[in-house]
Structure formats: structure tokens, C-alpha cells
Coordinates of N, CA and C in Angstrom, one line a residue:
G293 N 2.7 30.7 -35.4 CA 1.8 31.5 -34.6 C 2.5 32.3 -33.6
Q294 N 1.8 33.1 -32.9 CA 2.4 34.0 -31.9 C 1.3 34.2 -30.8
G295 N 1.7 34.7 -29.7 CA 0.7 35.0 -28.7 C 1.4 35.1 -27.3
V296 N 0.7 35.2 -26.3 CA 1.2 35.4 -25.0 C 0.6 34.3 -24.1
I297 N 1.4 33.6 -23.4 CA 0.9 32.6 -22.4 C 1.2 33.2 -21.0
S298 N 0.1 33.2 -20.2 CA 0.3 33.7 -18.8 C -0.2 32.6 -17.9
R299 N 0.2 32.7 -16.7 CA -0.2 31.7 -15.7 C -0.3 32.5 -14.4
P300 N -1.1 32.0 -13.4 CA -1.2 32.7 -12.1 C 0.1 32.7 -11.4
D301 N 0.3 33.6 -10.5 CA 1.5 33.6 -9.6 C 1.5 32.2 -8.8
L302 N 2.7 31.7 -8.5 CA 2.8 30.4 -7.9 C 2.0 30.4 -6.6
E303 N 1.9 31.5 -5.8 CA 1.2 31.4 -4.5 C -0.3 31.4 -4.7
D304 N -0.8 31.6 -6.0 CA -2.2 31.6 -6.2 C -2.7 30.3 -6.8
I305 N -1.9 29.3 -6.9 CA -2.3 28.0 -7.5 C -1.7 26.8 -6.6
L306 N -2.5 25.8 -6.5 CA -2.1 24.5 -5.8 C -2.4 23.4 -6.7
F307 N -1.5 22.4 -6.8 CA -1.7 21.2 -7.6 C -1.8 20.1 -6.6
L308 N -2.9 19.3 -6.7 CA -3.1 18.1 -5.9 C -3.0 16.9 -6.7
P309 N -1.9 16.1 -6.6 CA -1.8 14.9 -7.4 C -2.5 13.7 -6.7
Q310 N -2.6 12.6 -7.4 CA -3.3 11.5 -6.8 C -2.7 11.0 -5.5
R311 N -1.4 11.0 -5.5 CA -0.6 10.6 -4.3 C 0.0 11.9 -3.8
P312 N -0.6 12.5 -2.8 CA -0.1 13.8 -2.3 C 1.3 13.8 -1.7
Y313 N 2.0 14.9 -1.8 CA 3.3 15.0 -1.3 C 3.2 15.2 0.2
M314 N 3.7 14.3 1.0 CA 3.7 14.4 2.5 C 5.1 14.9 2.9
I315 N 5.2 16.1 3.5 CA 6.5 16.6 3.9 C 6.9 15.9 5.2
L316 N 8.2 16.0 5.5 CA 8.7 15.6 6.8 C 8.4 16.7 7.7
G317 N 7.8 16.4 8.8 CA 7.5 17.5 9.8 C 6.2 17.1 10.6
S318 N 5.7 18.1 11.2 CA 4.5 17.9 12.1 C 3.2 17.9 11.3
L319 N 2.2 17.5 11.9 CA 0.8 17.5 11.3 C 0.5 19.0 10.9
R320 N 0.8 19.9 11.8 CA 0.6 21.3 11.5 C 1.3 21.7 10.2
E321 N 2.5 21.3 10.1 CA 3.2 21.7 8.8 C 2.6 21.0 7.6
Q322 N 2.1 19.8 7.8 CA 1.4 19.2 6.6 C 0.2 20.0 6.2
L323 N -0.5 20.6 7.1 CA -1.7 21.4 6.8 C -1.4 22.7 6.2
L324 N -0.3 23.3 6.7 CA 0.1 24.7 6.3 C 0.9 24.7 4.9
Y325 N 1.4 23.5 4.6 CA 2.3 23.4 3.4 C 1.4 23.9 2.2
P326 N 2.0 24.6 1.3 CA 3.4 25.0 1.1 C 3.8 26.3 1.7
N327 N 2.9 27.0 2.4 CA 3.2 28.3 3.0 C 3.5 28.2 4.4
L328 N 4.5 27.5 4.8 CA 4.9 27.3 6.2 C 5.3 28.6 6.9
K329 N 6.1 29.4 6.2 CA 6.6 30.6 6.9 C 5.6 31.7 7.0
N330 N 4.5 31.6 6.2 CA 3.5 32.7 6.2 C 2.3 32.5 7.1
N331 N 2.3 31.4 7.9 CA 1.1 31.0 8.7 C 1.3 31.0 10.2
G332 N 2.1 31.9 10.7 CA 2.2 31.9 12.2 C 3.3 31.0 12.7
N333 N 3.4 31.0 14.0 CA 4.4 30.2 14.6 C 3.9 28.9 15.2
G334 N 2.7 28.6 15.0 CA 2.1 27.3 15.4 C 1.9 27.2 16.9
K335 N 2.0 28.3 17.6 CA 1.9 28.2 19.1 C 0.7 29.0 19.6
N336 N -0.1 29.5 18.7 CA -1.2 30.3 19.3 C -2.5 29.5 19.2
E337 N -3.4 29.8 20.1 CA -4.7 29.0 20.2 C -5.6 29.2 19.0
T338 N -5.6 30.4 18.4 CA -6.4 30.7 17.3 C -6.1 29.8 16.1
E339 N -4.8 29.7 15.8 CA -4.3 28.8 14.7 C -4.7 27.3 15.0
D340 N -4.6 26.9 16.3 CA -5.0 25.5 16.6 C -6.4 25.3 16.3
E341 N -7.3 26.2 16.7 CA -8.7 26.1 16.5 C -9.0 26.1 15.0
F342 N -8.4 27.0 14.3 CA -8.6 27.1 12.8 C -8.2 25.7 12.2
L343 N -7.0 25.2 12.5 CA -6.6 23.9 11.9 C -7.5 22.8 12.3
S344 N -8.0 22.8 13.6 CA -8.9 21.7 14.0 C -10.2 21.8 13.2
A345 N -10.7 23.0 12.9 CA -11.9 23.2 12.1 C -11.7 22.7 10.7
I346 N -10.5 22.9 10.2 CA -10.1 22.5 8.8 C -10.1 20.9 8.8
L347 N -9.6 20.3 9.8 CA -9.6 18.8 9.9 C -11.0 18.3 9.9
Q348 N -11.8 19.0 10.7 CA -13.3 18.6 10.7 C -13.9 18.7 9.4
A349 N -13.6 19.8 8.7 CA -14.2 20.1 7.3 C -13.8 19.0 6.3
V350 N -12.6 18.4 6.4 CA -12.2 17.3 5.5 C -12.5 15.9 6.0
N351 N -13.3 15.9 7.1 CA -13.7 14.6 7.7 C -12.5 13.8 8.3
L352 N -11.6 14.6 8.9 CA -10.5 14.0 9.7 C -10.5 14.6 11.1
P353 N -11.7 14.6 11.8 CA -11.8 15.3 13.1 C -10.9 14.8 14.2
N354 N -10.5 13.5 14.2 CA -9.7 13.0 15.2 C -8.2 12.8 14.9
L355 N -7.8 13.3 13.7 CA -6.5 13.0 13.3 C -5.4 13.5 14.2
A356 N -5.5 14.8 14.7 CA -4.5 15.3 15.6 C -4.5 14.5 16.9
E357 N -5.7 14.2 17.4 CA -5.8 13.5 18.7 C -5.2 12.1 18.5
R358 N -5.4 11.5 17.4 CA -4.9 10.1 17.1 C -3.3 10.1 17.2
F359 N -2.7 11.2 16.8 CA -1.2 11.1 16.8 C -0.6 12.0 17.9
G360 N -1.4 12.6 18.8 CA -0.8 13.3 19.9 C -0.8 14.8 19.7
G361 N -1.6 15.4 18.8 CA -1.7 16.8 18.6 C -1.1 17.3 17.3
L362 N -1.3 18.6 17.0 CA -0.9 19.2 15.8 C 0.6 19.2 15.6
D363 N 1.3 19.2 16.7 CA 2.8 19.2 16.6 C 3.5 17.8 16.5
A364 N 2.6 16.8 16.5 CA 3.2 15.4 16.4 C 3.9 15.3 15.0
Q365 N 5.0 14.6 15.1 CA 5.8 14.3 13.9 C 5.8 12.8 13.6
E366 N 5.4 12.5 12.4 CA 5.3 11.1 12.0 C 5.8 11.0 10.5
N367 N 6.0 9.8 10.1 CA 6.2 9.6 8.6 C 4.8 9.5 8.1
W368 N 4.3 10.6 7.7 CA 2.9 10.7 7.3 C 2.5 9.9 6.1
E369 N 3.4 9.7 5.2 CA 3.2 8.9 4.1 C 2.9 7.4 4.5
S370 N 3.5 7.0 5.6 CA 3.4 5.6 6.0 C 2.2 5.4 7.0
V371 N 1.9 6.4 7.8 CA 0.9 6.2 8.8 C -0.5 6.6 8.4
L372 N -0.6 7.3 7.3 CA -2.0 7.7 6.8 C -2.3 6.9 5.5
S373 N -3.6 6.5 5.4 CA -4.0 5.8 4.2 C -4.0 6.8 3.1
L374 N -4.1 6.4 1.8 CA -4.1 7.3 0.7 C -5.3 8.2 0.8
G375 N -6.5 7.7 1.2 CA -7.7 8.5 1.4 C -7.4 9.6 2.4
E376 N -6.8 9.3 3.5 CA -6.5 10.4 4.5 C -5.5 11.4 3.9
Q377 N -4.5 10.9 3.2 CA -3.5 11.8 2.6 C -4.2 12.7 1.6
Q378 N -5.2 12.2 0.8 CA -5.9 13.1 -0.1 C -6.7 14.1 0.6
R379 N -7.3 13.8 1.7 CA -8.1 14.7 2.5 C -7.2 15.8 3.2
V380 N -5.9 15.4 3.6 CA -5.0 16.3 4.1 C -4.6 17.3 2.9
A381 N -4.4 16.8 1.7 CA -4.1 17.7 0.6 C -5.3 18.7 0.4
F382 N -6.5 18.2 0.5 CA -7.7 19.2 0.4 C -7.7 20.2 1.5
A383 N -7.2 19.7 2.7 CA -7.1 20.6 3.9 C -6.2 21.8 3.5
R384 N -5.1 21.4 2.8 CA -4.1 22.5 2.4 C -4.8 23.5 1.5
V385 N -5.7 23.1 0.7 CA -6.4 24.0 -0.2 C -7.3 24.9 0.7
L386 N -8.0 24.4 1.7 CA -8.8 25.1 2.6 C -8.0 26.1 3.4
V387 N -6.8 25.7 3.8 CA -6.0 26.6 4.6 C -5.4 27.7 3.8
N388 N -4.8 27.4 2.6 CA -4.1 28.3 1.8 C -5.0 29.2 0.9
R389 N -6.2 28.7 0.6 CA -7.2 29.4 -0.2 C -6.6 30.0 -1.5
P390 N -6.1 29.1 -2.4 CA -5.6 29.5 -3.6 C -6.7 30.0 -4.6
Q391 N -6.4 30.8 -5.5 CA -7.3 31.2 -6.6 C -7.6 30.0 -7.5
Y392 N -6.6 29.2 -7.7 CA -6.8 28.1 -8.7 C -6.2 26.8 -8.0
A393 N -6.9 25.7 -8.4 CA -6.4 24.4 -7.9 C -6.5 23.4 -9.1
I394 N -5.5 22.6 -9.3 CA -5.5 21.6 -10.3 C -5.5 20.2 -9.6
L395 N -6.6 19.4 -9.8 CA -6.8 18.2 -9.1 C -6.6 17.0 -10.0
D396 N -5.5 16.3 -9.9 CA -5.2 15.2 -10.7 C -5.5 13.9 -10.0
E397 N -6.7 13.3 -10.3 CA -7.1 12.1 -9.6 C -7.1 12.3 -8.0
A398 N -7.4 13.6 -7.6 CA -7.2 14.0 -6.2 C -8.2 13.3 -5.2
T399 N -9.2 12.7 -5.8 CA -10.2 12.1 -4.9 C -10.4 10.6 -5.2
S400 N -9.4 10.0 -5.9 CA -9.5 8.6 -6.4 C -9.6 7.6 -5.2
A401 N -9.1 7.9 -4.1 CA -9.2 7.0 -2.9 C -10.3 7.3 -2.0
L402 N -11.2 8.2 -2.3 CA -12.3 8.6 -1.4 C -13.6 8.0 -1.9
D403 N -14.5 7.9 -0.9 CA -15.8 7.4 -1.2 C -16.6 8.6 -1.8
V404 N -17.7 8.4 -2.3 CA -18.5 9.4 -3.0 C -18.9 10.6 -2.1
E405 N -19.3 10.2 -0.8 CA -19.7 11.2 0.1 C -18.6 12.2 0.5
N406 N -17.4 11.7 0.7 CA -16.2 12.6 1.0 C -15.9 13.4 -0.2
E407 N -15.9 12.8 -1.4 CA -15.6 13.5 -2.6 C -16.6 14.7 -2.8
E408 N -17.9 14.4 -2.6 CA -18.9 15.5 -2.7 C -18.7 16.6 -1.7
S409 N -18.4 16.2 -0.5 CA -18.2 17.3 0.5 C -17.0 18.1 0.2
L410 N -15.9 17.6 -0.3 CA -14.7 18.3 -0.6 C -14.9 19.3 -1.8
Y411 N -15.6 18.8 -2.8 CA -15.8 19.6 -4.0 C -16.8 20.7 -3.6
Q412 N -17.8 20.5 -2.7 CA -18.7 21.5 -2.3 C -18.0 22.6 -1.6
K413 N -17.0 22.2 -0.7 CA -16.3 23.2 0.0 C -15.4 24.0 -0.9
L414 N -14.8 23.4 -1.9 CA -14.0 24.1 -2.9 C -14.8 25.1 -3.7
S415 N -16.0 24.7 -4.0 CA -16.9 25.6 -4.8 C -17.3 26.8 -3.9
E416 N -17.7 26.5 -2.6 CA -18.1 27.6 -1.7 C -17.0 28.6 -1.5
M417 N -15.7 28.1 -1.5 CA -14.6 29.0 -1.3 C -14.3 29.9 -2.5
G418 N -14.8 29.6 -3.6 CA -14.6 30.4 -4.8 C -13.3 30.1 -5.6
T419 N -12.7 29.0 -5.2 CA -11.5 28.6 -6.0 C -11.9 28.0 -7.3
T420 N -11.2 28.5 -8.4 CA -11.4 27.9 -9.7 C -10.6 26.6 -9.8
Y421 N -11.2 25.6 -10.2 CA -10.5 24.3 -10.2 C -10.7 23.5 -11.5
I422 N -9.6 22.8 -11.8 CA -9.7 21.9 -13.0 C -9.4 20.5 -12.5
S423 N -10.2 19.5 -12.9 CA -10.0 18.2 -12.4 C -9.6 17.3 -13.6
V424 N -8.7 16.4 -13.3 CA -8.3 15.4 -14.3 C -8.7 14.1 -13.6
G425 N -9.5 13.3 -14.2 CA -10.0 12.1 -13.6 C -10.8 11.2 -14.5
H426 N -11.1 10.0 -14.0 CA -11.8 9.0 -14.7 C -13.2 8.7 -14.1
R427 N -13.4 9.2 -12.9 CA -14.6 8.9 -12.2 C -15.8 9.7 -12.7
P428 N -16.9 9.0 -13.1 CA -18.0 9.7 -13.6 C -18.7 10.6 -12.6
T429 N -18.4 10.4 -11.3 CA -19.0 11.3 -10.3 C -18.4 12.7 -10.4
L430 N -17.3 12.9 -11.0 CA -16.6 14.2 -11.1 C -17.4 15.2 -12.0
I431 N -18.1 14.7 -12.9 CA -18.8 15.5 -13.9 C -19.7 16.5 -13.2
Q432 N -20.4 16.1 -12.2 CA -21.4 17.0 -11.6 C -20.8 18.2 -10.9
Y433 N -19.5 18.2 -10.7 CA -18.9 19.4 -10.0 C -18.2 20.4 -11.0
H434 N -18.5 20.2 -12.3 CA -17.9 21.0 -13.3 C -18.9 21.6 -14.3
Q435 N -18.5 22.6 -15.0 CA -19.3 23.3 -16.0 C -18.9 22.8 -17.4
Q436 N -17.7 22.4 -17.6 CA -17.3 21.9 -18.9 C -16.5 20.6 -18.8
L437 N -16.5 19.9 -19.9 CA -15.8 18.6 -20.0 C -14.9 18.6 -21.2
L438 N -13.6 18.3 -21.0 CA -12.7 18.1 -22.2 C -12.4 16.6 -22.1
E439 N -13.0 15.9 -23.0 CA -12.8 14.4 -23.1 C -11.7 14.1 -24.1
I440 N -10.7 13.4 -23.7 CA -9.5 13.1 -24.5 C -9.5 11.6 -24.7
L441 N -9.6 11.1 -25.9 CA -9.6 9.7 -26.2 C -8.4 9.4 -27.1
E442 N -7.9 8.2 -27.0 CA -6.7 7.9 -27.8 C -7.0 8.0 -29.3
G443 N -6.1 8.8 -29.9 CA -6.2 9.0 -31.3 C -7.3 9.9 -31.8
V444 N -7.9 10.6 -30.9 CA -9.0 11.6 -31.2 C -8.7 12.9 -30.6
V445 N -8.9 14.0 -31.3 CA -8.7 15.3 -30.8 C -9.8 15.6 -29.8
G446 N -9.5 16.1 -28.6 CA -10.4 16.4 -27.6 C -11.4 17.5 -28.0
E447 N -12.6 17.4 -27.4 CA -13.7 18.4 -27.7 C -14.1 18.9 -26.4
L448 N -14.2 20.2 -26.2 CA -14.7 20.9 -25.0 C -16.2 20.9 -25.1
K449 N -16.9 20.3 -24.1 CA -18.3 20.3 -24.1 C -18.9 20.9 -22.9
P450 N -19.9 21.8 -23.1 CA -20.6 22.4 -21.9 C -21.4 21.3 -21.2
L451 N -21.5 21.4 -19.9 CA -22.2 20.4 -19.1 C -23.5 20.9 -18.6
N452 N -23.8 22.2 -18.7 CA -25.0 22.7 -18.1 C -26.2 22.7 -19.1

């Protein structure tokens, strides 16, 4: 066979794994990642208000206060629960506004209410997303389902 395979530019896509990558650095840098150099110097009031609103949107309104502000540096992988890490990863999507997001078990540590809120924000933002997961609650946020079973060729099924 032959054909062309294309993919979005790297800056237009974010991948959210089940266990998010937590960089070494400040809370601000966690939220801005992976576009640290393109998001200001971290010292202006507008950026602080924007990041605080993002934390509110992912149901982590007191996170900055809990650790001493947006410029606090911690071992984030150790001090945040997996659910908090997953919400920080979603915050990155809200900050960076990619055209595409691939979510691999990205809400597995969240309760149903937080999952619903995050998927709703993702849809409102206009990001095209693909989810990989086992939770039946994920189906309601998608238009198609590709079910892959052991030893069976997957079938793409419309959900509407």
C-alpha cells in the first residue's frame, strides 16, 4: 500500500498519561508546561490571576495557597495525590489550549464529578480529544467508540 501519514504540529497536541509528568520547578512551571518560554516571565499580576482561575477551573482552588504561592517549588510528584496530578495535567491543557489532546486513562484517579467537569471544559474549549480508558463514564463524552478486545479486530461504532 501507499499513502501519506500526517500529524499535527507538536505545539498543537498534548498527551496526558495516567501518571502525569511532573517537572522539577515551581507550581507556575507545572501549569505552563510544556510551553515555559512562551508564557511570560511569571511576575505579572495578569498571569497570576489567569493561573489562579485555571486552578479554580480544575477544582484545585487552594493549591497555590497550600504550598506558598505559584512560585513555590516542591517535589510535585511526591506532595500531590495522583488525582491532583491529573487535574494539574488538565490545567496544562486549559493553559496551552492545544488543538488536540490524547487522554490515556487521564481521569482514572478522579471521581465522576471532577471527570465530568474536566471533559465539559475540554469540549467548551474546542479541543479535539481522544480518550483511552476502561471507565464506562467516558462514553458520554465521545461521539465514537473503538472497542478493542483480545483476539478481535476493533470496530468503530457511532455513539449518537
